[in-house]
Short mmCIF file of C-alpha atoms in Angstrom, two decimals:
data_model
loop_
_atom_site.label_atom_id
_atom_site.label_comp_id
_atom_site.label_asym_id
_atom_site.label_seq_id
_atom_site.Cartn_x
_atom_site.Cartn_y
_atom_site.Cartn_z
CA UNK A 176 86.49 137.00 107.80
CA UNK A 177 83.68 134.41 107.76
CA UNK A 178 80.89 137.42 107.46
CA UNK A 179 82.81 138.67 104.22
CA UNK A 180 83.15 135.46 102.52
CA UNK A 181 79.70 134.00 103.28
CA UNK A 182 78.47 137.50 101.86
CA UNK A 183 80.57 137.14 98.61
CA UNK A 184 79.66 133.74 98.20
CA UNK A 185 75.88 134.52 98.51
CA UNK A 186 76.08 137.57 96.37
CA UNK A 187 77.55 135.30 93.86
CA UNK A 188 75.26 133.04 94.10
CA UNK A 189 72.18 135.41 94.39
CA UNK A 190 73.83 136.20 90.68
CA UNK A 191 73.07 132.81 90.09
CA UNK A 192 69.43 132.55 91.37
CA UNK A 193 68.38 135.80 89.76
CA UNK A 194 69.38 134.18 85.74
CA UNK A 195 67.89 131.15 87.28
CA UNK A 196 64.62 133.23 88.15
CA UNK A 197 64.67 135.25 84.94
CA UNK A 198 65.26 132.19 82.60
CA UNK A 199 62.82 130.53 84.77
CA UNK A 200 60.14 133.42 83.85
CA UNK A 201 61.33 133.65 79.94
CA UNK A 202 60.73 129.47 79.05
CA UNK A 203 61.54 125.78 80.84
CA UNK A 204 64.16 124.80 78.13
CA UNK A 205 65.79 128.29 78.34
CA UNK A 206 66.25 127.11 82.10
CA UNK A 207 67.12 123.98 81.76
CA UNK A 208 69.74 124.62 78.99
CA UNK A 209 71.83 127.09 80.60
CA UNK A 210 72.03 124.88 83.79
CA UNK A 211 73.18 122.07 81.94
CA UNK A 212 75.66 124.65 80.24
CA UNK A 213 76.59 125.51 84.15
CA UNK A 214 77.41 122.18 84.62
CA UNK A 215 80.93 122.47 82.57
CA UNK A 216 81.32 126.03 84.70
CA UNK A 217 81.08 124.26 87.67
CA UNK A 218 83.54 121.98 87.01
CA UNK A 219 86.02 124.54 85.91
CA UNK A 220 85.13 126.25 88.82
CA UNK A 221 85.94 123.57 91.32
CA UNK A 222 89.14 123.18 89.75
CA UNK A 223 89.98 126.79 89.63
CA UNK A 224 89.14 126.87 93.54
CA UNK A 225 91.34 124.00 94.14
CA UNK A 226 93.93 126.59 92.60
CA UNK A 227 92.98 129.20 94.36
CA UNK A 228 93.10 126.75 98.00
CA UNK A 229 96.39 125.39 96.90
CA UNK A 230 98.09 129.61 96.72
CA UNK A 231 95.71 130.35 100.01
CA UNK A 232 97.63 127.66 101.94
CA UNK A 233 100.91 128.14 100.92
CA UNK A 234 100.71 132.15 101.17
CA UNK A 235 98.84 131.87 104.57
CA UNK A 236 101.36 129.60 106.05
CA UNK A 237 103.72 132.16 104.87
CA UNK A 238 101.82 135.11 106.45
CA UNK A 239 101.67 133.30 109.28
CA UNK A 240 104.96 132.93 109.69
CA UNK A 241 105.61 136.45 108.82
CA UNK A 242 103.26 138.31 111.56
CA UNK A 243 104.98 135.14 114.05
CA UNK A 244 108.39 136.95 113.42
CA UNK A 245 106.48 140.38 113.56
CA UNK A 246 107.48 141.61 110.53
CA UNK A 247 105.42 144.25 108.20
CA UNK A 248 107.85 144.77 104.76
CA UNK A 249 106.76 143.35 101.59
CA UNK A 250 109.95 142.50 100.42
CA UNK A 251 110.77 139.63 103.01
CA UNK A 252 111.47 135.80 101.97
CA UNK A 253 108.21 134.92 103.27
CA UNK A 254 106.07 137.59 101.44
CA UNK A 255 108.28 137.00 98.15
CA UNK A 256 107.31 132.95 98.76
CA UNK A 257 103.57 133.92 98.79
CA UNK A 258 103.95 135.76 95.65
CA UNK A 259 105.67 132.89 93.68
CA UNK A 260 102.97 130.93 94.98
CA UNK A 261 100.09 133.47 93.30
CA UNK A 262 102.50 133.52 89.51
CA UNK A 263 102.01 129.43 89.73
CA UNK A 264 98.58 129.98 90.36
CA UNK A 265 98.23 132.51 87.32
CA UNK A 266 99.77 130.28 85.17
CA UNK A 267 97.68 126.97 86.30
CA UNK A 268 94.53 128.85 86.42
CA UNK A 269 95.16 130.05 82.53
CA UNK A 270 96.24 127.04 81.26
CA UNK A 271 92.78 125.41 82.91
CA UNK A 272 90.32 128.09 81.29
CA UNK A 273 92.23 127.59 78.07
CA UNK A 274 91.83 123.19 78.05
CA UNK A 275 88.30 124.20 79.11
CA UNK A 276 87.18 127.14 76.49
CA UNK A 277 88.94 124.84 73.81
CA UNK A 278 86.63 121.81 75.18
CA UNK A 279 83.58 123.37 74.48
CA UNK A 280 84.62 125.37 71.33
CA UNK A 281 85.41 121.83 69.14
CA UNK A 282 82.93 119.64 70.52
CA UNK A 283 80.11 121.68 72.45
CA UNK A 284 77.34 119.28 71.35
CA UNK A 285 78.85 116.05 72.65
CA UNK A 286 79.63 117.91 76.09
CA UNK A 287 76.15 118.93 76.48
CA UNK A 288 74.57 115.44 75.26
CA UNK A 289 76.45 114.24 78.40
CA UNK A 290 73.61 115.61 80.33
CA UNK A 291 70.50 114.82 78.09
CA UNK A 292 68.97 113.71 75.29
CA UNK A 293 66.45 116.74 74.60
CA UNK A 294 67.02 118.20 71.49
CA UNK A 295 65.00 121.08 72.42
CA UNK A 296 67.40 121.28 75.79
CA UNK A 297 70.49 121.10 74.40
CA UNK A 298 69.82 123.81 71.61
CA UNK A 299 69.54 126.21 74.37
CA UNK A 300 72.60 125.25 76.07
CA UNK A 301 74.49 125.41 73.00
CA UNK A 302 73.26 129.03 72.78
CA UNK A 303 74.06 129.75 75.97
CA UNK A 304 77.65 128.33 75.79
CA UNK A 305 78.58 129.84 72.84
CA UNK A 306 78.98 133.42 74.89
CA UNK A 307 79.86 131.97 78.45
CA UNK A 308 83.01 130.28 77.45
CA UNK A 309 84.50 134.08 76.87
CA UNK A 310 84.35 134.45 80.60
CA UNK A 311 86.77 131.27 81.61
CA UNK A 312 89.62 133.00 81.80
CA UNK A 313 88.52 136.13 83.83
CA UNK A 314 86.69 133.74 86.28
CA UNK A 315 89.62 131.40 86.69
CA UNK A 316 92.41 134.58 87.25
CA UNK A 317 89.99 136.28 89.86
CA UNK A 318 89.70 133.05 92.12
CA UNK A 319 93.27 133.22 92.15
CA UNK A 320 93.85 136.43 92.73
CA UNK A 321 91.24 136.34 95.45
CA UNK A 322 92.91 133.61 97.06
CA UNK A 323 95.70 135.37 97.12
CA UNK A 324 94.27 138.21 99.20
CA UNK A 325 91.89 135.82 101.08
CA UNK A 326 95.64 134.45 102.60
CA UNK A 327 96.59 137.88 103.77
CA UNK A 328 93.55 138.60 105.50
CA UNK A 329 92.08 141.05 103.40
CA UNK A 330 88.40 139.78 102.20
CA UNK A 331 86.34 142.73 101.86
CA UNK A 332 87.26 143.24 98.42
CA UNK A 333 85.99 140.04 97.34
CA UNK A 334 82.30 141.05 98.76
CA UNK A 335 82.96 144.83 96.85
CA UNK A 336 83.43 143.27 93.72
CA UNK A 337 80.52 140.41 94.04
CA UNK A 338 78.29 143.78 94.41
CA UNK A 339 79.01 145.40 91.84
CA UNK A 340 78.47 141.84 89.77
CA UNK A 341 75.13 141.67 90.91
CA UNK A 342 74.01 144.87 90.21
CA UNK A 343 75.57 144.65 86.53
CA UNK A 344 74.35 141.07 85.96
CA UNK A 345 70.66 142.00 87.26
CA UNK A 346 70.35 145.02 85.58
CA UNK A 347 72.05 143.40 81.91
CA UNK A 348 69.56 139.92 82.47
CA UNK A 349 66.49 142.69 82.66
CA UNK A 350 67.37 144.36 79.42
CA UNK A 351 68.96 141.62 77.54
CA UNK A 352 66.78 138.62 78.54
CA UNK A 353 63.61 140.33 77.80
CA UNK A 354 64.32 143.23 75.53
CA UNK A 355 63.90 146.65 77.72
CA UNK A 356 64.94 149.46 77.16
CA UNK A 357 65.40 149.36 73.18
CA UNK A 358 67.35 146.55 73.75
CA UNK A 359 66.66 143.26 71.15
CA UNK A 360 64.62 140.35 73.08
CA UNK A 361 68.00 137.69 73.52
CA UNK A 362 66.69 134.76 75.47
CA UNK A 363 69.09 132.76 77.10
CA UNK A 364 71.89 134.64 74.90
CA UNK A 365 71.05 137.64 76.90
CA UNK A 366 71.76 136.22 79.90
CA UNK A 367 75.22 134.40 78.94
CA UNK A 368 76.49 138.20 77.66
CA UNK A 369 74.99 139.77 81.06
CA UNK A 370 77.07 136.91 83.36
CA UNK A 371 80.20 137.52 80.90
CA UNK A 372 80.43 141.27 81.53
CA UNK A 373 79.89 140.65 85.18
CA UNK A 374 82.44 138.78 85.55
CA UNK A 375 84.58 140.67 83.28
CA UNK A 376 84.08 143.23 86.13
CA UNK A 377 84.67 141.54 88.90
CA UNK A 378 88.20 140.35 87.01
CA UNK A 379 88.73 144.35 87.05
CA UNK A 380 88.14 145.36 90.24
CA UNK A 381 90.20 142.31 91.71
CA UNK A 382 93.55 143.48 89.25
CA UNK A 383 92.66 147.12 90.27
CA UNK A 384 93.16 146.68 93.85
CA UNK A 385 96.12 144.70 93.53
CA UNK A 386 97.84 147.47 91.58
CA UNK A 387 96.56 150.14 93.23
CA UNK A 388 95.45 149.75 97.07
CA UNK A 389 97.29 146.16 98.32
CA UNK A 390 99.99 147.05 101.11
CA UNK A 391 100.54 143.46 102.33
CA UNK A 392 101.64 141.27 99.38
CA UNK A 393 102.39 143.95 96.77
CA UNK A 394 101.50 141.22 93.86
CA UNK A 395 102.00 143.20 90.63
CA UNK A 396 104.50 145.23 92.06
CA UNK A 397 107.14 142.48 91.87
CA UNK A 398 108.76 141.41 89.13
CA UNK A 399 107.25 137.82 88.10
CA UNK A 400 109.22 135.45 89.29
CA UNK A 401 108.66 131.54 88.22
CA UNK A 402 110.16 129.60 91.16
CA UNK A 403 110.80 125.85 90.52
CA UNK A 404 110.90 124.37 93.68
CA UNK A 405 107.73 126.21 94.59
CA UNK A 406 106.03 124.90 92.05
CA UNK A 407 107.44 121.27 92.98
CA UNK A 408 106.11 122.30 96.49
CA UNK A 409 102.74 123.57 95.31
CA UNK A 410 102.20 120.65 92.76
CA UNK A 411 102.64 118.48 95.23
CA UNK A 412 100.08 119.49 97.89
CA UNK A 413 97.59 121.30 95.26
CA UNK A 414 97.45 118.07 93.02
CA UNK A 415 95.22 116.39 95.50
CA UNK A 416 93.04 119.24 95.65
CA UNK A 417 92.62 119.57 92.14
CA UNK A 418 91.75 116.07 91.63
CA UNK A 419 89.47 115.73 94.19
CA UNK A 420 87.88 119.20 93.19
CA UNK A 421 87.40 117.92 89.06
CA UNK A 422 86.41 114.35 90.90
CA UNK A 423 83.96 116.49 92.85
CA UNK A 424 82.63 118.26 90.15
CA UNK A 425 82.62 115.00 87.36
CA UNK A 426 80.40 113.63 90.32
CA UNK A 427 78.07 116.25 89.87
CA UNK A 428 77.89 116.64 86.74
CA UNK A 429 76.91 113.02 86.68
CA UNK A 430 73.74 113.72 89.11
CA UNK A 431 73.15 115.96 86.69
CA UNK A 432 72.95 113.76 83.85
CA UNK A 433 71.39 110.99 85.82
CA UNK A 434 68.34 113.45 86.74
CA UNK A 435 68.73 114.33 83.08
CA UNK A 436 67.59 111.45 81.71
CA UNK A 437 64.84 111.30 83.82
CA UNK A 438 62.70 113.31 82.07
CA UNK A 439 62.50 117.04 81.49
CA UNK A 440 60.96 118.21 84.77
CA UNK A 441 64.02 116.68 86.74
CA UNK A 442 65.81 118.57 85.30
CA UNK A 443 64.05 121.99 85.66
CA UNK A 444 63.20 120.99 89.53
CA UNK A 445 67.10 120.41 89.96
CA UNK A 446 67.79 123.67 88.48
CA UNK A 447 65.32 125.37 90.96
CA UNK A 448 66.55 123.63 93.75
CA UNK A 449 70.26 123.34 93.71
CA UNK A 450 69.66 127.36 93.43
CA UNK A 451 67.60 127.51 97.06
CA UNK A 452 70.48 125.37 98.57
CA UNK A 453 73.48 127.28 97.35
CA UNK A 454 71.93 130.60 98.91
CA UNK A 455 72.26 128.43 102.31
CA UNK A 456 75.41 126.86 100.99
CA UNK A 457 77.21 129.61 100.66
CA UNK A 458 77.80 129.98 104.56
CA UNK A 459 79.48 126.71 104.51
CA UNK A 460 81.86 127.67 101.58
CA UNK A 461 82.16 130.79 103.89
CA UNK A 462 83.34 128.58 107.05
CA UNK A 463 85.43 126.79 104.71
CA UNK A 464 87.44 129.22 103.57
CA UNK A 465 87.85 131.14 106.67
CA UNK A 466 88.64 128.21 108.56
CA UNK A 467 91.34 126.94 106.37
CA UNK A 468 92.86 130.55 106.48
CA UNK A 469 92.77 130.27 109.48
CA UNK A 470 93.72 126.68 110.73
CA UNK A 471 96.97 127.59 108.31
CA UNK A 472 98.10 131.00 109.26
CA UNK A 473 98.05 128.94 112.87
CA UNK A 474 100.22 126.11 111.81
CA UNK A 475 102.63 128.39 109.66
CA UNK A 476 102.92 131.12 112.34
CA UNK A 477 103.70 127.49 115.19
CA UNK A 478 100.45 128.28 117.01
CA UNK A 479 100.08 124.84 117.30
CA UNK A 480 98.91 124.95 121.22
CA UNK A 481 95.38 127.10 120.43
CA UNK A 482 94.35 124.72 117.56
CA UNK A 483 92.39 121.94 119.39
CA UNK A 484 90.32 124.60 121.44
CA UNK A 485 89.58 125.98 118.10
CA UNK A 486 88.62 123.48 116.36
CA UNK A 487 86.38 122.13 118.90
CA UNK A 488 84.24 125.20 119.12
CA UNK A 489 84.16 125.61 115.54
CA UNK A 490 82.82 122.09 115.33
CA UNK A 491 80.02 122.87 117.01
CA UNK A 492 79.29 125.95 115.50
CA UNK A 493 79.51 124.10 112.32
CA UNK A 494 76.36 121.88 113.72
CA UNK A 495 74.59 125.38 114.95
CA UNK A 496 74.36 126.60 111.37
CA UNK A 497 73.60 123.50 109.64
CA UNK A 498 70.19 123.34 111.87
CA UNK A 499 69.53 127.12 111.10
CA UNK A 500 70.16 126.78 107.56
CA UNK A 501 68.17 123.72 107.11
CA UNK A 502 64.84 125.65 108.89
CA UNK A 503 65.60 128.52 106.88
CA UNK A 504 65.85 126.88 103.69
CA UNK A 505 62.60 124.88 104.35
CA UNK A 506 60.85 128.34 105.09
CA UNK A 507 61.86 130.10 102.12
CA UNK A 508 61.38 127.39 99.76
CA UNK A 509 57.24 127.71 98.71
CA UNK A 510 57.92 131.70 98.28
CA UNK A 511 60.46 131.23 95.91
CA UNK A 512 58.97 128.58 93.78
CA UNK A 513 56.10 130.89 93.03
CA UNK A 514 58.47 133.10 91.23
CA UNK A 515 58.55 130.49 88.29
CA UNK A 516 54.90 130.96 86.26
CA UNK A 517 56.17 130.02 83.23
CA UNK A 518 57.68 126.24 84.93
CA UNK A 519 55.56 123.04 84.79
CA UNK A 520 53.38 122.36 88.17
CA UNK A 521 54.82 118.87 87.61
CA UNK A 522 58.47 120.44 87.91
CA UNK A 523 57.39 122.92 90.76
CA UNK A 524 55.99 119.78 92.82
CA UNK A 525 59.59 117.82 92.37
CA UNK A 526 61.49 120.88 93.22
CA UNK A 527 59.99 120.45 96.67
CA UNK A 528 60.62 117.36 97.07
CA UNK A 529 64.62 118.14 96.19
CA UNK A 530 64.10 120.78 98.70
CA UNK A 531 63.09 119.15 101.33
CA UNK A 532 65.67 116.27 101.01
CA UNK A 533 68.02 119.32 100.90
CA UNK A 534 67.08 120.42 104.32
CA UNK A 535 67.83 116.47 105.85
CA UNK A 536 71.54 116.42 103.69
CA UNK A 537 72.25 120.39 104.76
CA UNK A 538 72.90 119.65 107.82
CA UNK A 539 75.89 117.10 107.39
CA UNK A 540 77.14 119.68 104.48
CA UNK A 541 77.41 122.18 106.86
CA UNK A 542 79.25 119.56 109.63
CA UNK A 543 81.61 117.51 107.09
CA UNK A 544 82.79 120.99 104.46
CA UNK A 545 84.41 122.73 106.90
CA UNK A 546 85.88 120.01 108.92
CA UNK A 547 87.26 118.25 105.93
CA UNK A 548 87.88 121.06 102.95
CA UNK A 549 88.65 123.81 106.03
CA UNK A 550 90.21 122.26 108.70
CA UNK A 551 91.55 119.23 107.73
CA UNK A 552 93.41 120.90 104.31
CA UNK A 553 93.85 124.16 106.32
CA UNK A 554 96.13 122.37 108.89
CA UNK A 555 98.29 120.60 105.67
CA UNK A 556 96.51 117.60 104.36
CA UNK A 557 95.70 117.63 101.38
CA UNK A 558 94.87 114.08 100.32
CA UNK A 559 92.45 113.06 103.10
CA UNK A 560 89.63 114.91 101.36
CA UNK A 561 90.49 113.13 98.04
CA UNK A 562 90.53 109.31 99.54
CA UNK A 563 87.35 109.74 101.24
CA UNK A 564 85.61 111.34 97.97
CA UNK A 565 87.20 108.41 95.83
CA UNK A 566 85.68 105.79 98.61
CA UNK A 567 82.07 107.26 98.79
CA UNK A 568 81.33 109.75 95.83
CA UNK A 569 82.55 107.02 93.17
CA UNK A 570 82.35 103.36 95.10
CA UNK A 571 79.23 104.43 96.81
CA UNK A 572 77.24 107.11 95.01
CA UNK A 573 77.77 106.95 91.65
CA UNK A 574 76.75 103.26 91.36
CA UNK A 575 73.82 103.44 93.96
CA UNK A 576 72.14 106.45 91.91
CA UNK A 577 72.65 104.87 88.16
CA UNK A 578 71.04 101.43 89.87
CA UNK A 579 68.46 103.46 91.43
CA UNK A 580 67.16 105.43 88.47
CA UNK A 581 68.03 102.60 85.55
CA UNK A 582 67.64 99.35 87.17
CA UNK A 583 65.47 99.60 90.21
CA UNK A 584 63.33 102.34 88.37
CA UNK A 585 62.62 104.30 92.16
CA UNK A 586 60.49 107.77 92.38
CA UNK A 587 62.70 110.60 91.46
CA UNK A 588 62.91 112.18 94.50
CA UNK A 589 64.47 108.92 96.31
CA UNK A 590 67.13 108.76 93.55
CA UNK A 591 68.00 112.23 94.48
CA UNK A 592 67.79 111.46 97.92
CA UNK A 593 70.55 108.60 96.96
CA UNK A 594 72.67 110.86 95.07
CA UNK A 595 72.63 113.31 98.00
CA UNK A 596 73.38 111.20 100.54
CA UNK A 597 76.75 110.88 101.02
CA UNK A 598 76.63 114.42 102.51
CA UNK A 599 74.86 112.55 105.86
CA UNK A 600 77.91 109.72 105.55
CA UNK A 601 81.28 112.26 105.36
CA UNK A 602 80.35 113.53 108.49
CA UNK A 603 81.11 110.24 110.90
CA UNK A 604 84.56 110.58 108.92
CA UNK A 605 85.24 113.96 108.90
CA UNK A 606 84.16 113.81 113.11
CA UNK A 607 87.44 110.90 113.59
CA UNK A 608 89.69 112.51 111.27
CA UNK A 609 88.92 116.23 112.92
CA UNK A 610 89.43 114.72 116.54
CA UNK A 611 92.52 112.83 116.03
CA UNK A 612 94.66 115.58 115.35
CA UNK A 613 96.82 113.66 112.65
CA UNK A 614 96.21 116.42 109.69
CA UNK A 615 98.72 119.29 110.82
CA UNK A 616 101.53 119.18 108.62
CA UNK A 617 103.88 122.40 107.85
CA UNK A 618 104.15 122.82 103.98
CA UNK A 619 106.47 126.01 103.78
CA UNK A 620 110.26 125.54 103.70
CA UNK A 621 112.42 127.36 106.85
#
């Protein structure tokens, strides 16, 4: 399970570094604008994952519970649970892409300005947000209905589908960025349409295989169902997801605009390397998700008795990959900055320096994210995560890196460092609240 959602998450993000590559290649603002446009995705996207967690625990508790009582039929309580689970889902996801397409459709300039002052910047973004907001919807109904699969064990699909987006979004950024093939030259527009169709695709294949091919949940094959106390249930242990998710992603959108105003090539050299890091990243996310599916079809199905042996050897396999993805990260990084020609030295130079603060902070990403957003929410607690991101992303962070880059004026690179750093801190927490044991709650109802 880990192998197919560390390869969906890296195909995804390989998405990601290729428009970052081919913007990179077309101009510097082009770059620049369409990752400050990403910065309003991203937060849509951690909230539409928080969705998508809050249906994965619920429905693999259930599932768990289901193969626990050895049963196969679709049409039992449990499976019919798991489904009312997904149509909240649906319905949250939709109503979050709609708040956030309507966000950046009336006031697109202000969101942007959040970010930067460049005029030159900004135009670009607006460009490049003008098309992308078309996609929040399918990208916010596929995370759920990957979650939803993701809880019954069946992940190869997601990896299928993050395939066929690459090839589509590479192929699209080649003609559309740069004009081939009779195409007109679109710039950053070109690249917007190509990630829109993509996704648009991956959307399809995701509702095709639920109609078609799923044997386990049967999704579309039910009639919808809206349950209320379900959604009482889910509300209750998805809300601190959610928040801590959009918390999450506010915080980083906040780096972002910290960098931002730090001058042009922070920006650019953020870009560049917050795309080497999520290739690496992606593993994590990977160990996340499979861990939490994990950790909960355990708890639902009352395997309580293997959990502590499992959760110790996945701790230290969590330390294992952090140290392998922080060497490989700090090999591939010179390669890949010399597929930017058309990027400042000046923002080439900083990149490396992210980069190599990257490798240092990796390694306590890849301890504390799947103790705390894997096992710890996997076994039933959902608020932990959001306390300890209140405490240090927003008591600690937040004011350290606006004092460091407005008030103590340091180098760039140790303001980034700052920002970053919290990663090294979550993972003395994450190693007491993992070892005490005090996070396994059952959230189904008998």
């Amino acid at each position: 399970m880990t192998f197919f959602l560390s390869a969906q998450n890296l195909i995804i993000l390989f998405v990601g570094l290729v428009d970052n590559v081919m913007l990179g290649s077309y101009s510097e603002a082009a770059l620049s604008g369409a990752a400050l446009a990403n910065q309003i995705q991203f937060i849509l996207q951690c909230v539409a994952l928080a969705i998508g967690m809050g249906v994965a625990l619920f429905a693999s508790q259930y599932w768990g519970k289901q193969r626990a009582l050895g049963q196969s039929d679709t049409g039992t309580a449990e499976m019919q649970a798991a489904r009312d689970a997904g149509n909240i889902g649906i319905l949250l996801a939709a109503a979050t892409a709609l708040v956030f397409f309507l966000a950046v459709t009336l006031v697109p300039g202000p969101c942007l300005r959040l970010f930067t002052t460049d005029e030159s910047i900004i135009a670009e973004g607006l460009r490049y947000l003008s098309i992308i907001r078309f996609s929040y919807l399918f990208f916010a109904l596929s995370n759920v209905f990957f979650a939803i699969l993701r809880s019954v064990e069946v992940v190869h699909i997601g990896t299928v589908s993050s395939i066929v987006s690459l090839a589509v979004n590479v192929t699209l950024n080649y003609v559309l960025i740069f004009g081939h093939w009779g195409a007109p030259r679109m710039g950053i527009a070109g690249a917007a349409v190509a990630t829109c169709i993509a996704r648009f695709c991956e959307f399809g294949i995701a509702l095709g295989y639920l109609w078609f091919r799923d044997k386990r949940v049967a999704f579309l094959h039910y009639r919808f169902h809206f349950n209320a106390q379900m959604l009482r249930d889910l509300a209750k242990a998805t809300a601190p997801i959610m928040l801590s998710n959009g918390l999450w992603g506010v915080s980083m959108a906040l780096h972002t605009g910290i960098l931002g105003h730090l001058g042009r090539e922070a920006i650019a050299a953020s870009s560049i390397s917050n795309s080497m890091f999520q290739m690496i990243n992606v593993f994590v996310e990977g160990c996340a998700s499979a861990t939490a599916v994990i950790v909960a079809n355990a708890v639902g199905g009352g395997q309580l008795r293997d959990i502590k042996k499992q959760v110790r050897t996945m701790q230290v396999l969590f330390v294992l990959l952090g140290v392998a993805g922080a060497l490989i990260l700090f090999a591939m990084a010179k390669p890949i900055l010399l597929l930017y020609p058309q990027v400042d030295p000046r923002s080439l130079e900083l990149a490396w320096q992210f980069t190599l603060v990257s490798c240092v902070t990796f390694i306590g990403t890849a301890y504390q994210v799947p103790c705390n957003c894997g096992i710890v929410r996997g076994g039933g607690d959902t608020r932990f995560v959001l306390y300890m991101d209140l405490v240090l992303c927003w008591l600690y962070v937040a004011p350290v890196g606006l004092l460091a880059a407005f008030v103590w004026k340091l180098p760039t690179v140790w303001v980034y460092f700052l920002l970053r750093s919290d990663q090294l801190l979550k993972c003395f927490v994450a190693f007491v609240k993992t070892n005490r044991y005090r996070w396994i709650h059952v959230l189904i109802r008998e």
